[in-house]
mmCIF file of C-alpha atoms and ligand atoms in Angstrom:
data_model
loop_
_atom_site.group_PDB
_atom_site.id
_atom_site.type_symbol
_atom_site.label_atom_id
_atom_site.label_comp_id
_atom_site.label_asym_id
_atom_site.label_seq_id
_atom_site.Cartn_x
_atom_site.Cartn_y
_atom_site.Cartn_z
ATOM 1 C CA MET U 1 -47.922 -14.889 -13.756
ATOM 2 C CA ARG U 2 -44.270 -15.913 -14.037
ATOM 3 C CA GLU U 3 -41.748 -17.329 -11.607
ATOM 4 C CA LEU U 4 -38.636 -15.204 -11.526
ATOM 5 C CA ALA U 5 -35.264 -15.895 -9.661
ATOM 6 C CA ILE U 6 -33.778 -12.747 -8.252
ATOM 7 C CA THR U 7 -30.291 -12.037 -6.526
ATOM 8 C CA VAL U 8 -29.387 -8.867 -4.843
ATOM 9 C CA ILE U 9 -26.251 -7.734 -3.506
ATOM 10 C CA GLY U 10 -24.751 -4.725 -2.080
ATOM 11 C CA ARG U 11 -23.502 -2.477 0.750
ATOM 12 C CA ASP U 12 -25.774 -3.505 3.800
ATOM 13 C CA ARG U 13 -27.669 -0.541 5.457
ATOM 14 C CA PRO U 14 -30.820 -0.687 7.841
ATOM 15 C CA GLY U 15 -33.828 -1.264 5.695
ATOM 16 C CA ILE U 16 -32.587 -2.527 2.654
ATOM 17 C CA VAL U 17 -34.513 -5.757 3.062
ATOM 18 C CA ALA U 18 -37.753 -3.380 3.455
ATOM 19 C CA ASP U 19 -37.122 -1.542 0.117
ATOM 20 C CA VAL U 20 -36.108 -4.649 -1.731
ATOM 21 C CA ALA U 21 -39.807 -6.037 -0.322
ATOM 22 C CA ALA U 22 -41.608 -2.719 -1.453
ATOM 23 C CA ALA U 23 -40.246 -2.704 -4.710
ATOM 24 C CA LEU U 24 -41.255 -6.237 -5.494
ATOM 25 C CA SER U 25 -44.743 -5.641 -3.963
ATOM 26 C CA GLY U 26 -45.195 -2.465 -5.818
ATOM 27 C CA LEU U 27 -44.945 -4.506 -9.136
ATOM 28 C CA GLY U 28 -47.301 -7.295 -7.986
ATOM 29 C CA ALA U 29 -44.531 -9.621 -7.276
ATOM 30 C CA ASN U 30 -45.025 -12.261 -4.673
ATOM 31 C CA LEU U 31 -41.952 -13.676 -2.901
ATOM 32 C CA THR U 32 -42.219 -17.054 -2.328
ATOM 33 C CA ASP U 33 -38.632 -18.857 -0.983
ATOM 34 C CA SER U 34 -35.977 -16.463 -0.001
ATOM 35 C CA THR U 35 -33.096 -16.139 1.803
ATOM 36 C CA MET U 36 -31.052 -13.562 3.176
ATOM 37 C CA THR U 37 -27.662 -13.064 5.027
ATOM 38 C CA ARG U 38 -24.709 -10.669 5.234
ATOM 39 C CA LEU U 39 -21.492 -11.960 3.604
ATOM 40 C CA ARG U 40 -18.452 -10.034 5.094
ATOM 41 C CA GLY U 41 -20.748 -7.178 5.362
ATOM 42 C CA HIS U 42 -22.081 -6.897 2.121
ATOM 43 C CA PHE U 43 -25.993 -7.596 2.025
ATOM 44 C CA ALA U 44 -26.863 -10.751 0.132
ATOM 45 C CA MET U 45 -30.660 -11.694 -0.639
ATOM 46 C CA THR U 46 -31.568 -14.766 -3.161
ATOM 47 C CA LEU U 47 -35.243 -15.447 -4.046
ATOM 48 C CA ILE U 48 -37.807 -17.064 -5.959
ATOM 49 C CA CYS U 49 -40.878 -14.751 -6.683
ATOM 50 C CA THR U 50 -44.033 -15.448 -8.706
ATOM 51 C CA SER U 51 -44.488 -11.933 -10.602
ATOM 52 C CA PRO U 52 -47.102 -10.228 -13.154
ATOM 53 C CA ALA U 53 -44.178 -7.719 -14.346
ATOM 54 C CA ALA U 54 -41.411 -8.905 -16.897
ATOM 55 C CA PRO U 55 -38.048 -9.647 -15.550
ATOM 56 C CA ALA U 56 -36.694 -6.510 -17.194
ATOM 57 C CA GLU U 57 -39.033 -4.261 -15.094
ATOM 58 C CA VAL U 58 -38.291 -5.935 -11.796
ATOM 59 C CA GLU U 59 -34.605 -5.438 -12.543
ATOM 60 C CA ALA U 60 -35.263 -1.838 -13.288
ATOM 61 C CA ALA U 61 -37.037 -1.399 -9.827
ATOM 62 C CA LEU U 62 -34.509 -3.038 -7.939
ATOM 63 C CA ALA U 63 -31.648 -0.943 -9.814
ATOM 64 C CA SER U 64 -33.812 2.367 -8.552
ATOM 65 C CA LEU U 65 -32.861 1.235 -5.054
ATOM 66 C CA ALA U 66 -29.154 1.370 -6.220
ATOM 67 C CA ASP U 67 -28.214 4.305 -3.763
ATOM 68 C CA ASN U 68 -24.986 2.775 -2.984
ATOM 69 C CA GLY U 69 -24.307 0.345 -5.838
ATOM 70 C CA LEU U 70 -26.998 -2.450 -5.466
ATOM 71 C CA LEU U 71 -26.516 -5.258 -7.823
ATOM 72 C CA ALA U 72 -29.679 -7.072 -8.696
ATOM 73 C CA MET U 73 -30.353 -9.439 -11.396
ATOM 74 C CA VAL U 74 -33.727 -11.100 -12.278
ATOM 75 C CA ARG U 75 -34.043 -14.071 -14.464
ATOM 76 C CA PRO U 76 -36.973 -16.171 -15.407
ATOM 77 C CA VAL U 77 -37.317 -20.040 -14.153
ATOM 78 C CA GLN U 78 -39.381 -22.685 -14.995
ATOM 79 C CA PRO U 79 -41.536 -23.589 -12.138
ATOM 80 C CA ASP U 80 -40.380 -27.064 -10.636
ATOM 81 C CA ASP U 81 -41.523 -29.814 -8.651
ATOM 82 C CA ILE U 82 -40.052 -29.911 -5.098
ATOM 83 C CA THR U 83 -36.834 -32.521 -5.597
ATOM 84 C CA ALA U 84 -37.153 -35.742 -3.659
ATOM 85 C CA PRO U 85 -34.515 -36.313 -1.191
ATOM 86 C CA THR U 86 -32.084 -38.440 -2.795
ATOM 87 C CA GLY U 87 -30.914 -40.179 0.424
ATOM 88 C CA GLU U 88 -30.787 -39.271 4.429
ATOM 89 C CA PRO U 89 -29.520 -36.070 5.969
ATOM 90 C CA TYR U 90 -26.018 -35.652 7.144
ATOM 91 C CA LEU U 91 -23.858 -32.988 8.292
ATOM 92 C CA LEU U 92 -20.385 -32.201 7.076
ATOM 93 C CA THR U 93 -18.068 -29.855 9.183
ATOM 94 C CA VAL U 94 -14.658 -28.846 7.543
ATOM 95 C CA HIS U 95 -12.376 -26.534 9.480
ATOM 96 C CA GLY U 96 -8.701 -25.261 9.097
ATOM 97 C CA ALA U 97 -6.244 -22.744 7.624
ATOM 98 C CA ASP U 98 -7.784 -20.937 4.796
ATOM 99 C CA ARG U 99 -6.457 -22.300 1.520
ATOM 100 C CA LEU U 100 -7.477 -22.484 -2.065
ATOM 101 C CA GLY U 101 -9.588 -25.436 -3.198
ATOM 102 C CA ILE U 102 -10.935 -26.545 0.178
ATOM 103 C CA VAL U 103 -14.705 -26.112 -0.781
ATOM 104 C CA ALA U 104 -14.210 -27.596 -4.356
ATOM 105 C CA ALA U 105 -12.076 -30.791 -3.342
ATOM 106 C CA VAL U 106 -14.584 -31.594 -0.177
ATOM 107 C CA THR U 107 -18.040 -31.034 -2.159
ATOM 108 C CA ARG U 108 -16.443 -32.933 -5.281
ATOM 109 C CA VAL U 109 -16.293 -35.960 -2.885
ATOM 110 C CA LEU U 110 -19.744 -35.463 -2.008
ATOM 111 C CA ALA U 111 -21.002 -35.126 -5.590
ATOM 112 C CA ASP U 112 -19.414 -38.054 -7.086
ATOM 113 C CA ALA U 113 -20.835 -40.111 -4.225
ATOM 114 C CA GLY U 114 -24.218 -38.934 -5.693
ATOM 115 C CA GLY U 115 -24.687 -36.612 -2.611
ATOM 116 C CA ASN U 116 -27.044 -33.815 -2.843
ATOM 117 C CA ILE U 117 -25.840 -30.678 -0.789
ATOM 118 C CA THR U 118 -29.280 -28.901 0.442
ATOM 119 C CA ASP U 119 -27.652 -25.856 2.727
ATOM 120 C CA LEU U 120 -24.093 -24.925 3.028
ATOM 121 C CA SER U 121 -22.495 -22.276 4.771
ATOM 122 C CA THR U 122 -18.746 -20.873 4.642
ATOM 123 C CA ARG U 123 -16.939 -18.710 6.896
ATOM 124 C CA LEU U 124 -13.670 -17.401 7.312
ATOM 125 C CA SER U 125 -12.985 -16.267 10.964
ATOM 126 C CA GLY U 126 -9.144 -14.977 11.500
ATOM 127 C CA ASP U 127 -7.020 -17.639 10.185
ATOM 128 C CA LEU U 128 -9.913 -20.367 10.566
ATOM 129 C CA TYR U 129 -11.882 -21.424 7.476
ATOM 130 C CA LEU U 130 -14.875 -23.182 8.179
ATOM 131 C CA LEU U 131 -17.434 -24.946 6.290
ATOM 132 C CA VAL U 132 -20.899 -26.709 7.396
ATOM 133 C CA ALA U 133 -23.024 -28.229 4.694
ATOM 134 C CA GLU U 134 -26.427 -30.264 5.155
ATOM 135 C CA VAL U 135 -26.064 -33.128 2.289
ATOM 136 C CA ASP U 136 -28.634 -35.711 1.353
ATOM 137 C CA LEU U 137 -26.413 -38.841 0.887
ATOM 138 C CA ALA U 138 -27.247 -42.724 0.013
ATOM 139 C CA PRO U 139 -26.792 -44.606 3.783
ATOM 140 C CA GLU U 140 -25.038 -47.235 1.685
ATOM 141 C CA ALA U 141 -22.432 -44.562 0.300
ATOM 142 C CA VAL U 142 -21.374 -43.257 3.974
ATOM 143 C CA ASP U 143 -18.651 -45.625 4.641
ATOM 144 C CA ALA U 144 -16.641 -44.908 1.663
ATOM 145 C CA VAL U 145 -17.818 -40.950 1.690
ATOM 146 C CA THR U 146 -16.179 -40.726 5.133
ATOM 147 C CA ALA U 147 -13.040 -42.556 4.045
ATOM 148 C CA ARG U 148 -12.663 -40.733 1.245
ATOM 149 C CA LEU U 149 -13.259 -37.187 2.811
ATOM 150 C CA ALA U 150 -10.857 -38.295 5.630
ATOM 151 C CA GLU U 151 -7.921 -38.691 3.055
ATOM 152 C CA VAL U 152 -8.951 -35.604 1.300
ATOM 153 C CA GLY U 153 -8.886 -33.650 5.042
ATOM 154 C CA THR U 154 -5.321 -35.164 5.795
ATOM 155 C CA ALA U 155 -4.078 -33.993 2.083
ATOM 156 C CA LEU U 156 -5.508 -30.170 2.702
ATOM 157 C CA GLY U 157 -4.566 -30.301 6.348
ATOM 158 C CA VAL U 158 -8.301 -29.830 7.482
ATOM 159 C CA GLY U 159 -10.533 -31.685 9.848
ATOM 160 C CA VAL U 160 -13.414 -33.299 8.420
ATOM 161 C CA THR U 161 -16.573 -34.688 10.397
ATOM 162 C CA LEU U 162 -19.563 -36.327 8.627
ATOM 163 C CA ARG U 163 -22.237 -37.198 11.000
ATOM 164 C CA PRO U 164 -26.250 -38.008 10.425
ATOM 165 C CA ASN U 165 -28.588 -35.056 10.822
ATOM 166 C CA GLU U 166 -31.470 -36.229 12.615
ATOM 167 C CA ALA U 167 -34.268 -34.153 12.764
ATOM 168 C CA ASP U 168 -36.355 -33.959 15.996
ATOM 169 C CA LEU U 169 -39.925 -34.447 16.007
ATOM 170 C CA LEU U 170 -41.540 -32.585 18.780
ATOM 171 C CA MET T 1 -2.055 -31.005 45.698
ATOM 172 C CA THR T 2 0.823 -28.069 45.879
ATOM 173 C CA THR T 3 1.835 -28.436 42.310
ATOM 174 C CA HIS T 4 2.085 -24.593 41.278
ATOM 175 C CA GLY T 5 0.104 -24.156 37.853
ATOM 176 C CA ARG T 6 1.819 -21.792 35.505
ATOM 177 C CA VAL T 7 -0.771 -19.459 32.754
ATOM 178 C CA ARG T 8 0.049 -20.774 29.490
ATOM 179 C CA PRO T 9 -1.037 -19.296 25.977
ATOM 180 C CA VAL T 10 -4.114 -21.149 24.947
ATOM 181 C CA VAL T 11 -3.959 -22.286 20.998
ATOM 182 C CA ARG T 12 -6.513 -21.561 18.420
ATOM 183 C CA ALA T 13 -8.111 -23.148 15.499
ATOM 184 C CA PRO T 14 -6.686 -24.020 13.264
ATOM 185 C CA HIS T 15 -3.764 -25.246 14.805
ATOM 186 C CA PRO T 16 -3.327 -28.721 14.271
ATOM 187 C CA VAL T 17 -3.306 -30.241 17.975
ATOM 188 C CA LEU T 18 -6.647 -29.336 18.158
ATOM 189 C CA SER T 19 -7.781 -31.934 15.392
ATOM 190 C CA ARG T 20 -5.951 -34.849 16.269
ATOM 191 C CA PRO T 21 -7.299 -37.606 18.582
ATOM 192 C CA ALA T 22 -4.823 -36.965 21.803
ATOM 193 C CA PRO T 23 -3.530 -40.032 23.301
ATOM 194 C CA GLU T 24 -4.189 -41.370 26.540
ATOM 195 C CA VAL T 25 -1.672 -39.893 29.516
ATOM 196 C CA ASP T 26 -0.199 -41.748 32.726
ATOM 197 C CA PRO T 27 -1.780 -39.860 35.645
ATOM 198 C CA THR T 28 1.095 -40.637 37.984
ATOM 199 C CA ASP T 29 3.586 -38.718 35.591
ATOM 200 C CA PRO T 30 4.772 -35.473 37.049
ATOM 201 C CA GLU T 31 4.402 -33.840 34.223
ATOM 202 C CA VAL T 32 0.773 -34.650 33.617
ATOM 203 C CA VAL T 33 0.670 -33.321 37.361
ATOM 204 C CA GLN T 34 2.173 -30.225 36.259
ATOM 205 C CA LEU T 35 -0.138 -30.070 33.043
ATOM 206 C CA ALA T 36 -3.026 -30.277 35.656
ATOM 207 C CA ALA T 37 -2.123 -27.538 37.561
ATOM 208 C CA ASP T 38 -1.182 -25.245 34.417
ATOM 209 C CA LEU T 39 -4.433 -26.108 32.646
ATOM 210 C CA LEU T 40 -6.251 -25.203 36.091
ATOM 211 C CA ALA T 41 -4.085 -21.851 36.407
ATOM 212 C CA THR T 42 -5.003 -20.967 32.721
ATOM 213 C CA MET T 43 -8.377 -21.532 33.255
ATOM 214 C CA ARG T 44 -8.413 -19.538 36.252
ATOM 215 C CA ALA T 45 -7.166 -16.552 34.599
ATOM 216 C CA SER T 46 -9.629 -16.673 31.792
ATOM 217 C CA PRO T 47 -12.768 -14.983 32.500
ATOM 218 C CA GLY T 48 -15.284 -16.916 31.474
ATOM 219 C CA CYS T 49 -13.995 -19.961 30.918
ATOM 220 C CA VAL T 50 -15.473 -23.141 32.424
ATOM 221 C CA GLY T 51 -13.267 -25.906 31.107
ATOM 222 C CA LEU T 52 -9.850 -26.406 29.528
ATOM 223 C CA ALA T 53 -8.182 -29.636 27.800
ATOM 224 C CA ALA T 54 -4.927 -30.274 27.470
ATOM 225 C CA PRO T 55 -4.648 -29.753 23.533
ATOM 226 C CA GLN T 56 -5.646 -26.464 24.016
ATOM 227 C CA LEU T 57 -2.421 -25.716 25.580
ATOM 228 C CA GLY T 58 -0.676 -27.476 22.771
ATOM 229 C CA VAL T 59 -0.273 -30.701 24.275
ATOM 230 C CA PRO T 60 -1.590 -33.785 22.857
ATOM 231 C CA GLY T 61 -3.023 -35.729 25.849
ATOM 232 C CA GLN T 62 -6.484 -36.621 27.339
ATOM 233 C CA LEU T 63 -6.424 -34.697 30.268
ATOM 234 C CA PHE T 64 -8.382 -31.983 31.399
ATOM 235 C CA VAL T 65 -10.254 -29.730 33.900
ATOM 236 C CA VAL T 66 -13.716 -28.340 34.394
ATOM 237 C CA ASP T 67 -15.169 -25.843 36.903
ATOM 238 C CA VAL T 68 -18.890 -24.611 36.472
ATOM 239 C CA THR T 69 -19.233 -23.288 40.010
ATOM 240 C CA GLY T 70 -21.525 -20.308 39.983
ATOM 241 C CA HIS T 71 -22.351 -20.426 36.370
ATOM 242 C CA PRO T 72 -26.282 -19.479 35.911
ATOM 243 C CA LYS T 73 -26.788 -22.487 34.045
ATOM 244 C CA ALA T 74 -25.086 -24.907 36.050
ATOM 245 C CA THR T 75 -27.298 -27.233 38.482
ATOM 246 C CA THR T 76 -25.257 -30.003 39.474
ATOM 247 C CA VAL T 77 -21.762 -28.906 40.571
ATOM 248 C CA HIS T 78 -18.647 -31.087 41.830
ATOM 249 C CA GLY T 79 -16.420 -27.951 41.743
ATOM 250 C CA VAL T 80 -13.151 -28.584 40.110
ATOM 251 C CA ILE T 81 -12.891 -31.758 38.016
ATOM 252 C CA THR T 82 -9.691 -32.604 36.903
ATOM 253 C CA LEU T 83 -9.720 -35.929 34.521
ATOM 254 C CA CYS T 84 -7.120 -38.138 32.566
ATOM 255 C CA ASN T 85 -8.224 -40.593 29.818
ATOM 256 C CA ALA T 86 -12.129 -39.978 30.490
ATOM 257 C CA ARG T 87 -14.998 -41.249 28.548
ATOM 258 C CA ILE T 88 -18.273 -41.043 28.581
ATOM 259 C CA VAL T 89 -20.350 -43.944 30.055
ATOM 260 C CA THR T 90 -24.134 -42.987 29.486
ATOM 261 C CA ALA T 91 -25.636 -39.838 27.913
ATOM 262 C CA THR T 92 -29.508 -39.280 27.928
ATOM 263 C CA ARG T 93 -31.434 -36.430 27.658
ATOM 264 C CA TRP T 94 -30.351 -34.886 24.562
ATOM 265 C CA ARG T 95 -30.927 -30.976 24.474
ATOM 266 C CA PRO T 96 -29.715 -28.197 22.486
ATOM 267 C CA GLY T 97 -27.553 -25.229 23.414
ATOM 268 C CA ARG T 98 -25.262 -22.578 22.635
ATOM 269 C CA GLU T 99 -21.310 -23.079 23.202
ATOM 270 C CA GLY T 100 -18.000 -21.435 22.649
ATOM 271 C CA CYS T 101 -14.389 -22.211 23.273
ATOM 272 C CA MET T 102 -11.338 -20.531 24.087
ATOM 273 C CA SER T 103 -9.789 -21.986 20.911
ATOM 274 C CA VAL T 104 -12.343 -20.640 18.757
ATOM 275 C CA PRO T 105 -13.006 -17.328 20.187
ATOM 276 C CA ASP T 106 -14.784 -15.555 17.539
ATOM 277 C CA LEU T 107 -17.466 -17.926 17.104
ATOM 278 C CA THR T 108 -20.399 -19.698 19.021
ATOM 279 C CA GLY T 109 -22.518 -22.876 17.889
ATOM 280 C CA ASP T 110 -25.554 -24.479 18.552
ATOM 281 C CA VAL T 111 -24.848 -27.929 19.542
ATOM 282 C CA LYS T 112 -26.895 -30.864 20.950
ATOM 283 C CA ARG T 113 -25.622 -32.306 24.114
ATOM 284 C CA ALA T 114 -26.538 -35.089 26.551
ATOM 285 C CA GLY T 115 -28.166 -33.517 29.489
ATOM 286 C CA ARG T 116 -27.347 -36.290 31.705
ATOM 287 C CA VAL T 117 -24.141 -38.328 31.358
ATOM 288 C CA VAL T 118 -21.882 -40.811 33.673
ATOM 289 C CA VAL T 119 -18.400 -39.848 32.994
ATOM 290 C CA GLU T 120 -15.261 -42.264 33.946
ATOM 291 C CA GLY T 121 -11.497 -41.476 33.765
ATOM 292 C CA VAL T 122 -8.713 -40.963 36.446
ATOM 293 C CA ALA T 123 -7.418 -38.590 38.775
ATOM 294 C CA PRO T 124 -3.892 -37.087 38.031
ATOM 295 C CA GLY T 125 -1.439 -37.441 40.718
ATOM 296 C CA THR T 126 -3.066 -40.741 42.372
ATOM 297 C CA GLY T 127 -4.494 -42.496 39.538
ATOM 298 C CA GLU T 128 -7.387 -43.599 41.226
ATOM 299 C CA PRO T 129 -10.643 -44.057 39.111
ATOM 300 C CA VAL T 130 -13.056 -41.635 39.346
ATOM 301 C CA SER T 131 -16.804 -41.964 37.985
ATOM 302 C CA LEU T 132 -18.945 -39.035 38.392
ATOM 303 C CA ALA T 133 -22.895 -38.422 37.571
ATOM 304 C CA THR T 134 -23.856 -35.046 36.457
ATOM 305 C CA GLU T 135 -26.356 -33.052 34.362
ATOM 306 C CA ALA T 136 -27.155 -29.912 32.517
ATOM 307 C CA PHE T 137 -24.214 -27.538 31.980
ATOM 308 C CA GLU T 138 -21.751 -29.397 33.832
ATOM 309 C CA ALA T 139 -22.777 -32.176 31.783
ATOM 310 C CA ARG T 140 -22.064 -30.186 28.702
ATOM 311 C CA ALA T 141 -19.112 -28.940 29.760
ATOM 312 C CA LEU T 142 -17.287 -32.359 29.972
ATOM 313 C CA GLN T 143 -18.392 -33.337 26.565
ATOM 314 C CA HIS T 144 -16.979 -30.453 24.994
ATOM 315 C CA GLU T 145 -13.441 -31.357 26.854
ATOM 316 C CA ILE T 146 -13.944 -34.733 26.358
ATOM 317 C CA ASP T 147 -14.513 -33.896 22.726
ATOM 318 C CA HIS T 148 -11.217 -31.406 22.712
ATOM 319 C CA CYS T 149 -9.318 -34.873 23.933
ATOM 320 C CA ALA T 150 -10.579 -36.722 20.837
ATOM 321 C CA GLY T 151 -9.668 -33.935 18.438
ATOM 322 C CA LEU T 152 -12.928 -32.547 17.947
ATOM 323 C CA LEU T 153 -14.357 -28.977 18.216
ATOM 324 C CA PHE T 154 -17.663 -27.817 18.733
ATOM 325 C CA LEU T 155 -17.676 -27.220 15.106
ATOM 326 C CA ASP T 156 -17.582 -30.596 14.428
ATOM 327 C CA ARG T 157 -20.864 -31.183 16.264
ATOM 328 C CA VAL T 158 -23.067 -28.063 15.198
ATOM 329 C CA ALA T 159 -26.618 -28.623 14.476
ATOM 330 C CA GLY T 160 -26.905 -27.185 10.862
ATOM 331 C CA ALA T 161 -25.194 -25.087 8.126
ATOM 332 C CA HIS T 162 -26.657 -21.934 9.808
ATOM 333 C CA ALA T 163 -25.604 -23.079 13.613
ATOM 334 C CA ILE T 164 -22.674 -21.429 14.141
ATOM 335 C CA HIS T 165 -22.652 -17.349 15.172
ATOM 336 C CA PRO T 166 -20.330 -14.655 15.486
ATOM 337 C CA ARG T 167 -19.565 -13.874 18.941
ATOM 338 C CA LYS T 168 -20.924 -10.732 20.216
ATOM 339 C CA VAL T 169 -18.466 -8.503 22.224
ATOM 340 C CA TYR T 170 -19.613 -7.516 25.532
ATOM 341 C CA LEU T 171 -18.018 -4.823 27.076
HETATM 342 ZN ZN1 ZN Q 1 -13.229 -25.938 23.949
#
């Protein structure tokens, strides 16, 4: 058994997830972590699986689904321990007019403070560009990061909000 | 009140007026009274709209209207609420919920809001102090509008990286 990282991107259609899952299970590959979404109408799936089949074999099986140009990439990866959180969870929202470099500028501020982004989505809705990120940050870095984000936000003409992301224990 | 309100265009994100904290207003200023009437008229003319704040008409100022009368999620209902310079005094019973905004017409978001609030402000025209306690949907609407006056959209409060959704088109 080996661990494989797989990305599949293509035109969305009903049944595409079922077809990808069937191709993998047909080779004995077991889905562990996966995420699937639609990005401006394109089907996009990223996953890790444990597989007895070699990467090239899996890639060929996925390529056979390419009824309308499915792009599949399969790479072996080393099994990794789950990375321990490096701080407390925070949520970042950025919204403003679409402009080149917003994501790069904002995520650089987080990276410079040792922040680790654990989930991120961006969306263009009409003229509105929107980013929401979940980030682990050292609490003692938050004041400086907030100030720096405000500067970057002003320079880019976007609104920036950083706030604690408390988990609800039920 | 006899001031005749005009229906005015609602500005949309990313208009910068929606992202800046608005200044307090003078509740006895005739322009503020006119703006309150315009907010009410514009809200009334917009199907499904239960609240509107001055920045949404492109005017930076702490003024909004809310009316959740007849809304299925409303429990406590005060009818038309028009407040200047409002602030939240107490907020308890935090609950998640889905909300949208006329200034972000294509998206909705999952936002945690207090299910019970006490809000204080002043009434336009008289300038008299107002204090009201409410809960559930009306409390959510008040928090959303007070946020507008502080330069915040529901996007600034969403519960996670995947808590924003395209608004479905209902016919
Ligand atoms: Zn709104």
